[in-house]
Coordinates of C-alpha atoms in Angstrom, one line a residue:
Chain A
M145 CA -15.4 14.4 375.0
E146 CA -18.8 15.7 375.2
F147 CA -20.8 15.5 378.3
S148 CA -24.5 14.8 378.4
P149 CA -26.8 17.5 379.8
R150 CA -27.2 15.4 382.9
Q151 CA -23.3 14.9 383.1
E152 CA -22.9 18.7 382.9
E153 CA -25.4 19.3 385.6
I154 CA -23.7 16.7 387.9
I155 CA -20.4 18.5 387.3
K156 CA -22.0 21.9 388.1
L157 CA -23.5 20.6 391.4
V158 CA -20.4 18.9 392.6
K159 CA -18.3 22.1 391.8
E160 CA -21.0 24.2 393.9
N161 CA -21.4 21.7 396.8
A162 CA -18.4 19.5 397.1
P163 CA -17.9 17.4 398.9
I164 CA -21.4 15.9 398.1
T165 CA -22.7 12.4 398.4
S166 CA -24.4 10.6 395.7
E167 CA -27.6 10.6 398.0
A168 CA -27.5 14.4 397.9
L169 CA -26.8 14.6 394.3
A170 CA -29.6 12.2 393.5
A171 CA -32.0 14.4 395.7
K172 CA -30.9 17.5 394.0
L173 CA -31.5 16.2 390.5
G174 CA -34.7 14.4 391.6
L175 CA -33.2 11.0 390.4
T176 CA -32.6 7.6 392.2
R177 CA -29.1 6.7 393.1
S178 CA -29.1 3.9 390.8
A179 CA -30.2 6.2 387.9
L180 CA -27.0 8.3 388.6
R181 CA -24.6 5.5 389.1
A182 CA -23.5 5.2 385.3
D183 CA -22.9 8.9 385.0
L184 CA -20.9 9.1 388.3
S185 CA -18.7 6.2 387.4
I186 CA -17.7 7.4 384.0
L187 CA -17.0 11.1 385.4
T188 CA -14.9 9.4 388.1
M189 CA -13.0 7.3 385.7
I190 CA -12.1 10.0 383.4
G191 CA -10.7 11.9 386.4
I192 CA -13.3 14.9 386.4
L193 CA -14.8 13.9 389.7
E194 CA -13.0 12.1 392.6
A195 CA -15.0 9.8 395.1
R196 CA -13.6 10.1 398.6
P197 CA -14.8 7.4 400.9
K198 CA -17.3 8.5 403.4
V199 CA -17.0 12.1 402.3
G200 CA -18.6 12.3 398.8
Y201 CA -17.6 13.5 395.4
I202 CA -15.3 16.5 394.8
Y203 CA -14.3 18.1 391.5
S204 CA -11.0 17.1 390.7
K205 CA -8.6 20.2 389.9
N206 CA -6.1 17.8 388.6
S207 CA -8.2 16.6 385.8
S208 CA -6.3 16.7 382.5
I209 CA -9.5 16.4 380.6
G210 CA -9.4 18.3 377.4
F211 CA -11.6 20.8 375.6
S212 CA -13.2 19.3 372.5
S213 CA -13.4 21.1 369.3
D214 CA -17.0 21.2 370.2
Y215 CA -16.4 22.9 373.5
I216 CA -14.3 25.6 371.6
R217 CA -17.1 26.1 369.1
S218 CA -19.6 26.4 372.0
I219 CA -17.9 29.6 373.4
K220 CA -20.2 32.5 372.5
V221 CA -19.6 35.8 371.4
K222 CA -21.7 37.4 374.4
D223 CA -19.5 35.4 376.8
V224 CA -16.2 37.2 375.9
M225 CA -17.1 40.5 374.1
S226 CA -15.7 43.6 375.6
K227 CA -16.9 47.2 375.6
P228 CA -16.8 49.0 372.2
I229 CA -15.6 52.8 372.2
V230 CA -18.0 54.7 369.9
V231 CA -17.8 58.1 368.3
Q232 CA -20.3 60.1 366.3
E233 CA -20.0 60.6 362.6
E234 CA -19.2 64.2 363.1
T235 CA -16.3 63.8 365.4
T236 CA -13.2 65.1 364.0
V237 CA -10.3 62.7 363.0
Y238 CA -8.2 64.6 365.7
N239 CA -10.6 64.0 368.4
A240 CA -11.1 60.4 367.4
I241 CA -7.4 59.9 367.6
L242 CA -7.6 61.3 371.0
D243 CA -10.3 58.8 372.0
L244 CA -8.3 56.0 370.6
F245 CA -5.4 56.8 372.7
L246 CA -7.4 57.6 375.9
S247 CA -9.3 54.2 375.7
D248 CA -6.1 52.4 374.3
V249 CA -8.0 50.6 371.7
G250 CA -7.2 49.8 368.1
T251 CA -10.8 50.5 366.6
L252 CA -13.5 52.9 366.8
F253 CA -17.1 52.2 366.2
V254 CA -19.0 55.1 364.5
V255 CA -22.7 55.4 365.4
N256 CA -25.6 57.5 364.6
N257 CA -28.4 57.3 367.2
D258 CA -26.9 54.2 368.5
N259 CA -26.8 52.6 365.2
L260 CA -23.7 51.2 363.9
V261 CA -22.8 53.2 360.7
G262 CA -19.0 52.7 360.3
I263 CA -15.6 51.6 361.8
V264 CA -12.3 53.5 361.9
S265 CA -9.0 51.6 362.6
R266 CA -5.4 52.6 363.2
K267 CA -4.9 51.9 359.7
D268 CA -7.3 54.5 358.6
F269 CA -5.9 57.0 361.0
I270 CA -2.4 56.5 359.8
K271 CA -3.3 57.0 356.1
T272 CA -5.4 60.2 357.1
A273 CA -2.7 61.8 359.3
M274 CA -0.1 61.1 356.6
G275 CA -2.1 62.9 353.9
T276 CA -2.8 66.6 353.4
A277 CA -6.3 66.7 355.0
D278 CA -6.6 68.9 358.2
I279 CA -7.4 66.2 360.9
H280 CA -8.9 69.0 363.0
K281 CA -11.6 69.6 360.5
V282 CA -12.3 66.2 358.7
P283 CA -14.9 64.2 360.4
V284 CA -14.4 60.5 360.9
G285 CA -17.4 59.9 358.8
I286 CA -15.2 60.6 355.8
I287 CA -12.6 58.1 356.5
M288 CA -14.4 55.3 358.0
S289 CA -15.3 51.9 356.5
R290 CA -19.0 52.3 356.1
M291 CA -22.0 50.1 356.5
P292 CA -22.9 47.5 355.0
N293 CA -19.1 46.9 354.1
I294 CA -18.4 45.7 357.6
V295 CA -18.1 42.2 358.9
L296 CA -20.4 41.7 361.8
V297 CA -21.2 39.3 364.5
E298 CA -24.0 38.7 367.0
E299 CA -24.0 37.8 370.6
E300 CA -25.2 34.3 370.1
D301 CA -22.6 33.6 367.4
S302 CA -19.6 31.5 368.4
V303 CA -16.2 33.0 369.1
Y304 CA -15.0 30.3 366.6
D305 CA -16.9 31.8 363.9
A306 CA -15.9 35.3 364.8
A307 CA -12.2 34.2 364.9
K308 CA -12.6 32.7 361.2
K309 CA -14.1 35.9 360.2
I310 CA -11.2 38.0 361.8
I311 CA -8.8 35.8 359.9
E312 CA -10.5 35.7 356.6
H313 CA -11.2 39.3 356.4
E314 CA -7.9 40.4 358.0
V315 CA -9.3 42.7 360.6
D316 CA -8.3 43.1 364.2
C317 CA -11.7 43.4 365.6
L318 CA -15.5 42.7 364.9
P319 CA -18.6 44.7 366.2
V320 CA -21.1 42.7 368.0
V321 CA -24.5 43.9 367.0
G322 CA -28.2 43.4 367.5
K323 CA -30.5 43.7 364.5
E324 CA -33.6 45.8 365.1
I325 CA -36.2 47.5 362.8
E326 CA -36.5 51.1 362.9
D327 CA -38.8 53.2 360.7
G328 CA -39.3 50.1 358.5
R329 CA -35.5 49.5 357.9
E330 CA -33.0 47.2 359.6
V331 CA -30.6 48.7 361.9
F332 CA -27.6 47.5 363.9
K333 CA -27.4 48.4 367.6
I334 CA -23.8 48.0 368.9
K335 CA -23.5 45.6 371.8
G336 CA -19.9 45.0 372.0
K337 CA -16.6 43.9 370.2
V338 CA -14.8 40.8 369.9
S339 CA -11.1 41.2 368.9
K340 CA -8.0 39.2 368.6
T341 CA -7.1 40.4 372.2
S342 CA -10.5 38.6 373.2
I343 CA -9.4 35.3 371.6
T344 CA -5.8 35.6 372.9
N345 CA -7.5 35.9 376.5
I346 CA -9.5 32.7 375.7
F347 CA -6.1 30.9 374.6
V348 CA -4.5 31.8 377.9
K349 CA -7.5 30.5 379.8
L350 CA -7.4 27.3 377.9
G351 CA -3.9 26.8 378.7
E352 CA -4.1 27.6 382.4
D353 CA -4.1 24.6 384.8
R354 CA -7.3 23.6 386.0
Chain B
M58 CA -8.0 13.3 379.4
E59 CA -4.9 11.5 379.6
F60 CA -4.8 7.8 378.5
S61 CA -2.8 5.1 380.1
P62 CA -0.1 3.6 378.1
R63 CA -2.3 0.5 377.7
Q64 CA -5.1 2.7 376.3
E65 CA -2.9 4.3 373.8
E66 CA -1.6 1.0 372.7
I67 CA -5.4 -0.1 372.1
I68 CA -6.1 3.0 370.3
K69 CA -3.2 2.5 368.0
L70 CA -3.9 -1.1 367.3
V71 CA -7.6 -0.3 366.7
K72 CA -6.6 2.5 364.3
E73 CA -4.2 0.0 362.4
N74 CA -6.4 -3.0 362.3
A75 CA -9.9 -1.8 362.4
P76 CA -12.4 -3.5 362.5
I77 CA -10.9 -5.7 365.1
T78 CA -12.5 -8.0 367.7
S79 CA -11.6 -7.9 371.3
E80 CA -10.1 -11.4 371.0
A81 CA -7.8 -10.3 368.3
L82 CA -7.0 -7.1 370.4
A83 CA -6.3 -9.2 373.5
A84 CA -4.1 -11.7 371.5
K85 CA -2.2 -8.8 370.0
L86 CA -1.5 -7.4 373.5
G87 CA -0.8 -10.9 375.2
L88 CA -3.7 -10.1 377.7
T89 CA -7.0 -12.0 378.4
R90 CA -10.2 -10.6 377.1
S91 CA -11.2 -9.9 380.8
A92 CA -8.2 -7.9 381.4
L93 CA -9.1 -5.6 378.4
R94 CA -12.7 -5.1 379.4
A95 CA -12.4 -2.2 381.6
D96 CA -10.1 -0.3 379.0
L97 CA -12.4 -1.1 376.1
S98 CA -15.5 0.1 377.9
I99 CA -14.0 3.4 379.0
L100 CA -12.8 4.1 375.5
T101 CA -16.1 3.2 374.0
M102 CA -18.1 5.3 376.5
I103 CA -15.9 8.3 375.8
G104 CA -16.5 7.8 372.2
I105 CA -12.8 7.1 371.0
L106 CA -13.7 3.5 369.9
E107 CA -17.1 2.4 368.5
A108 CA -18.1 -1.2 369.2
R109 CA -19.9 -2.8 366.0
P110 CA -21.7 -5.9 367.1
K111 CA -20.4 -9.0 365.2
V112 CA -17.6 -6.8 363.4
G113 CA -15.3 -5.5 366.1
Y114 CA -14.1 -2.3 367.3
I115 CA -13.4 0.7 365.1
Y116 CA -11.9 4.0 365.8
S117 CA -14.3 6.7 365.8
K118 CA -13.5 9.8 363.6
N119 CA -16.3 11.6 365.1
S120 CA -14.9 11.3 368.7
S121 CA -14.6 14.8 370.1
I122 CA -12.0 14.2 372.5
G123 CA -10.3 17.2 373.4
F124 CA -6.8 19.0 374.0
S125 CA -5.5 19.2 377.3
S126 CA -4.2 22.4 378.9
D127 CA -0.9 20.6 378.7
Y128 CA -1.3 20.1 375.0
I129 CA -2.0 23.8 374.6
R130 CA 1.0 24.8 376.6
S131 CA 3.2 22.5 374.4
I132 CA 2.6 24.4 371.3
K133 CA 5.9 26.2 370.6
V134 CA 6.6 29.7 369.3
K135 CA 8.8 28.1 366.4
D136 CA 5.7 26.2 365.3
V137 CA 3.6 29.2 364.7
M138 CA 5.9 32.2 364.3
S139 CA 5.5 34.2 361.0
K140 CA 8.0 36.4 359.0
P141 CA 8.8 39.6 360.6
I142 CA 9.1 42.8 358.5
V143 CA 12.3 44.7 359.3
V144 CA 13.6 48.1 358.6
Q145 CA 16.9 49.8 359.4
E146 CA 17.1 52.5 361.9
E147 CA 17.8 55.1 359.4
T148 CA 14.7 54.5 357.5
T149 CA 12.5 57.7 357.5
V150 CA 8.9 57.3 359.2
Y151 CA 7.2 58.0 355.8
N152 CA 9.1 55.0 354.1
A153 CA 8.5 52.7 357.1
I154 CA 4.9 53.6 357.0
L155 CA 5.0 52.6 353.2
D156 CA 6.5 49.3 354.3
L157 CA 4.0 48.8 356.9
F158 CA 1.0 49.2 354.4
L159 CA 2.8 47.2 351.6
S160 CA 3.5 44.3 353.9
D161 CA -0.1 44.7 355.7
V162 CA 1.4 44.4 359.1
G163 CA 0.9 46.3 362.4
T164 CA 4.5 46.2 363.6
L165 CA 8.0 46.7 362.0
F166 CA 11.2 45.4 363.7
V167 CA 14.1 47.8 363.5
V168 CA 17.6 46.2 363.0
N169 CA 21.1 47.2 362.9
N170 CA 23.4 44.6 361.3
D171 CA 20.6 42.0 361.7
N172 CA 20.4 42.6 365.3
L173 CA 17.1 43.8 366.8
V174 CA 17.4 47.3 368.3
G175 CA 13.7 48.4 368.3
I176 CA 10.1 48.0 367.4
V177 CA 7.7 50.4 365.8
S178 CA 3.9 50.0 365.9
R179 CA 0.9 51.7 364.3
K180 CA 0.3 53.5 367.4
D181 CA 3.9 55.0 367.2
F182 CA 3.1 56.0 363.7
I183 CA -0.1 57.7 364.4
K184 CA 1.5 59.8 367.3
T185 CA 4.3 60.9 364.9
A186 CA 2.1 61.6 361.9
M187 CA -0.2 63.8 364.1
G188 CA 2.7 65.8 365.3
T189 CA 4.6 68.5 363.6
A190 CA 7.7 66.6 362.8
D191 CA 8.5 66.0 359.1
I192 CA 7.9 62.3 358.5
H193 CA 10.0 62.4 355.4
K194 CA 13.1 63.3 357.4
V195 CA 12.6 61.8 360.8
P196 CA 14.1 58.3 361.0
V197 CA 12.3 55.4 362.7
G198 CA 15.2 55.2 365.2
I199 CA 13.8 58.5 366.8
I200 CA 10.2 57.0 367.5
M201 CA 10.6 53.4 368.0
S202 CA 10.6 51.5 371.3
R203 CA 14.0 50.7 372.0
M204 CA 16.0 47.6 373.5
P205 CA 16.0 46.6 376.3
N206 CA 12.5 47.9 376.8
I207 CA 11.0 45.3 374.3
V208 CA 9.3 42.0 375.5
L209 CA 11.1 39.1 373.7
V210 CA 10.4 35.4 373.2
E211 CA 12.5 32.6 371.7
E212 CA 11.8 29.8 369.4
E213 CA 11.6 27.1 372.1
D214 CA 9.1 29.2 374.4
S215 CA 5.5 28.1 374.5
V216 CA 2.9 30.0 372.6
Y217 CA 1.1 30.0 375.9
D218 CA 3.7 32.1 377.5
A219 CA 4.0 34.4 374.5
A220 CA 0.1 35.1 374.6
K221 CA 0.3 35.7 378.4
K222 CA 3.1 38.2 377.7
I223 CA 1.0 39.8 375.0
I224 CA -1.8 40.3 377.3
E225 CA 0.2 41.4 380.1
H226 CA 2.3 44.0 378.3
E227 CA -0.8 44.9 376.1
V228 CA 1.1 44.6 372.8
D229 CA -0.1 43.1 369.5
C230 CA 3.0 41.2 368.6
L231 CA 6.5 40.1 370.1
P232 CA 9.7 39.5 368.2
V233 CA 11.1 35.9 368.4
V234 CA 14.8 36.3 368.8
G235 CA 17.9 34.1 369.2
K236 CA 20.6 35.4 371.7
E237 CA 24.1 35.4 370.4
I238 CA 27.5 37.0 371.5
E239 CA 29.0 39.4 369.2
D240 CA 32.3 41.4 370.1
G241 CA 31.8 40.3 373.6
R242 CA 28.2 41.6 374.3
E243 CA 24.7 39.9 373.9
V244 CA 22.8 40.7 370.7
F245 CA 19.4 39.4 369.5
K246 CA 18.9 38.1 366.1
I247 CA 15.4 38.4 364.9
K248 CA 14.0 35.2 363.8
G249 CA 10.2 35.8 363.5
K250 CA 7.2 37.2 365.3
V251 CA 4.4 35.8 367.2
S252 CA 1.2 38.0 367.4
K253 CA -2.4 37.9 368.3
T254 CA -2.9 37.0 364.6
S255 CA -0.8 33.5 365.3
I256 CA -2.8 32.9 368.2
T257 CA -6.3 33.6 366.6
N258 CA -5.0 31.1 364.0
I259 CA -4.3 28.4 366.5
F260 CA -7.8 29.0 368.1
V261 CA -9.4 28.4 364.8
K262 CA -7.3 25.2 364.2
L263 CA -8.4 24.0 367.8
G264 CA -12.1 24.6 366.9
E265 CA -12.0 22.8 363.7
D266 CA -13.6 19.3 363.4
R267 CA -10.8 16.7 363.5

């Protein structure tokens, strides 16, 4: 179900201040007790809050209330993104592979003055390492996927949209960027990454007992 | 949230008979209208049912009622697993990499008489391709992770447990196996695979409008 902003506020206050009486809740919200009554009774009925006589409201950990699709779509990229590992365009393929192993990631982001210019994945590295090129000499700039042929997301985008892009474009990982104007042209600052691992982590959290 | 058996029954009757008045519902359930009132008002408040004046109750397709953690933990590996790509132990690294690219997967399962004996991932291939070994001669059996050092799941396991194993062991993909006894020893038949991609697909489905 969807909560109203006031219901969300009540749940937050109860989580932080439990046990809390309806008087104290009303005072914190600047409302009368009677204005609160309907919300408190619905939250109690569906098992989010528990009303303990003479004690006050507590947040019910046993609540089996679900996540709505809306809730899932409300999780933002900025809430789950992780640290991107970046290399310069001139980095040799060999050194980039070392970075890949040292950081234990599957994708490196290639930057030029902090601006995203490309992406290299394990797939690119396998192709190159199988070939005849000297990986100690070839720079990643040669083997990377180059902007603008890169699927991007921004911090305010939903993880749901990011997940759809990951599936549609068959990639493991998307760069999270912030658009800026530099010398009259649009550039993309790398802010983070969101990957199938980020989404698997969310899935585990959704399945946890609350 | 969890519905009581009576609430489930009400939802079912409304779905089948909508629009239906509370009198008709009460009659079908063998209850008085007043006995129904509390359940009808909670189902209406949380948006599962919609009360149309002078028409009756209808089931609300826009209801954003969610999935419980229990629901998420009830999704089974067998419901989402995908086809594993297998190679023989004697396959050369070079040919295995070709299989990897042709099937566009990140992990190959190595079998011997249909029994899982190992796993090779993109990481293993990059390491090998960077080294001095002749990938046209070295068999995957040499570079693979070998049983029993492989994290396994079975068809009846939950995807939630599989996701936890993927995160804990920092792997992309798990083989789904069925245990059998062959010549007096336990063997593992490969049935499928479950990967971060499988889980990203579930995440997208959970976020879809229903």
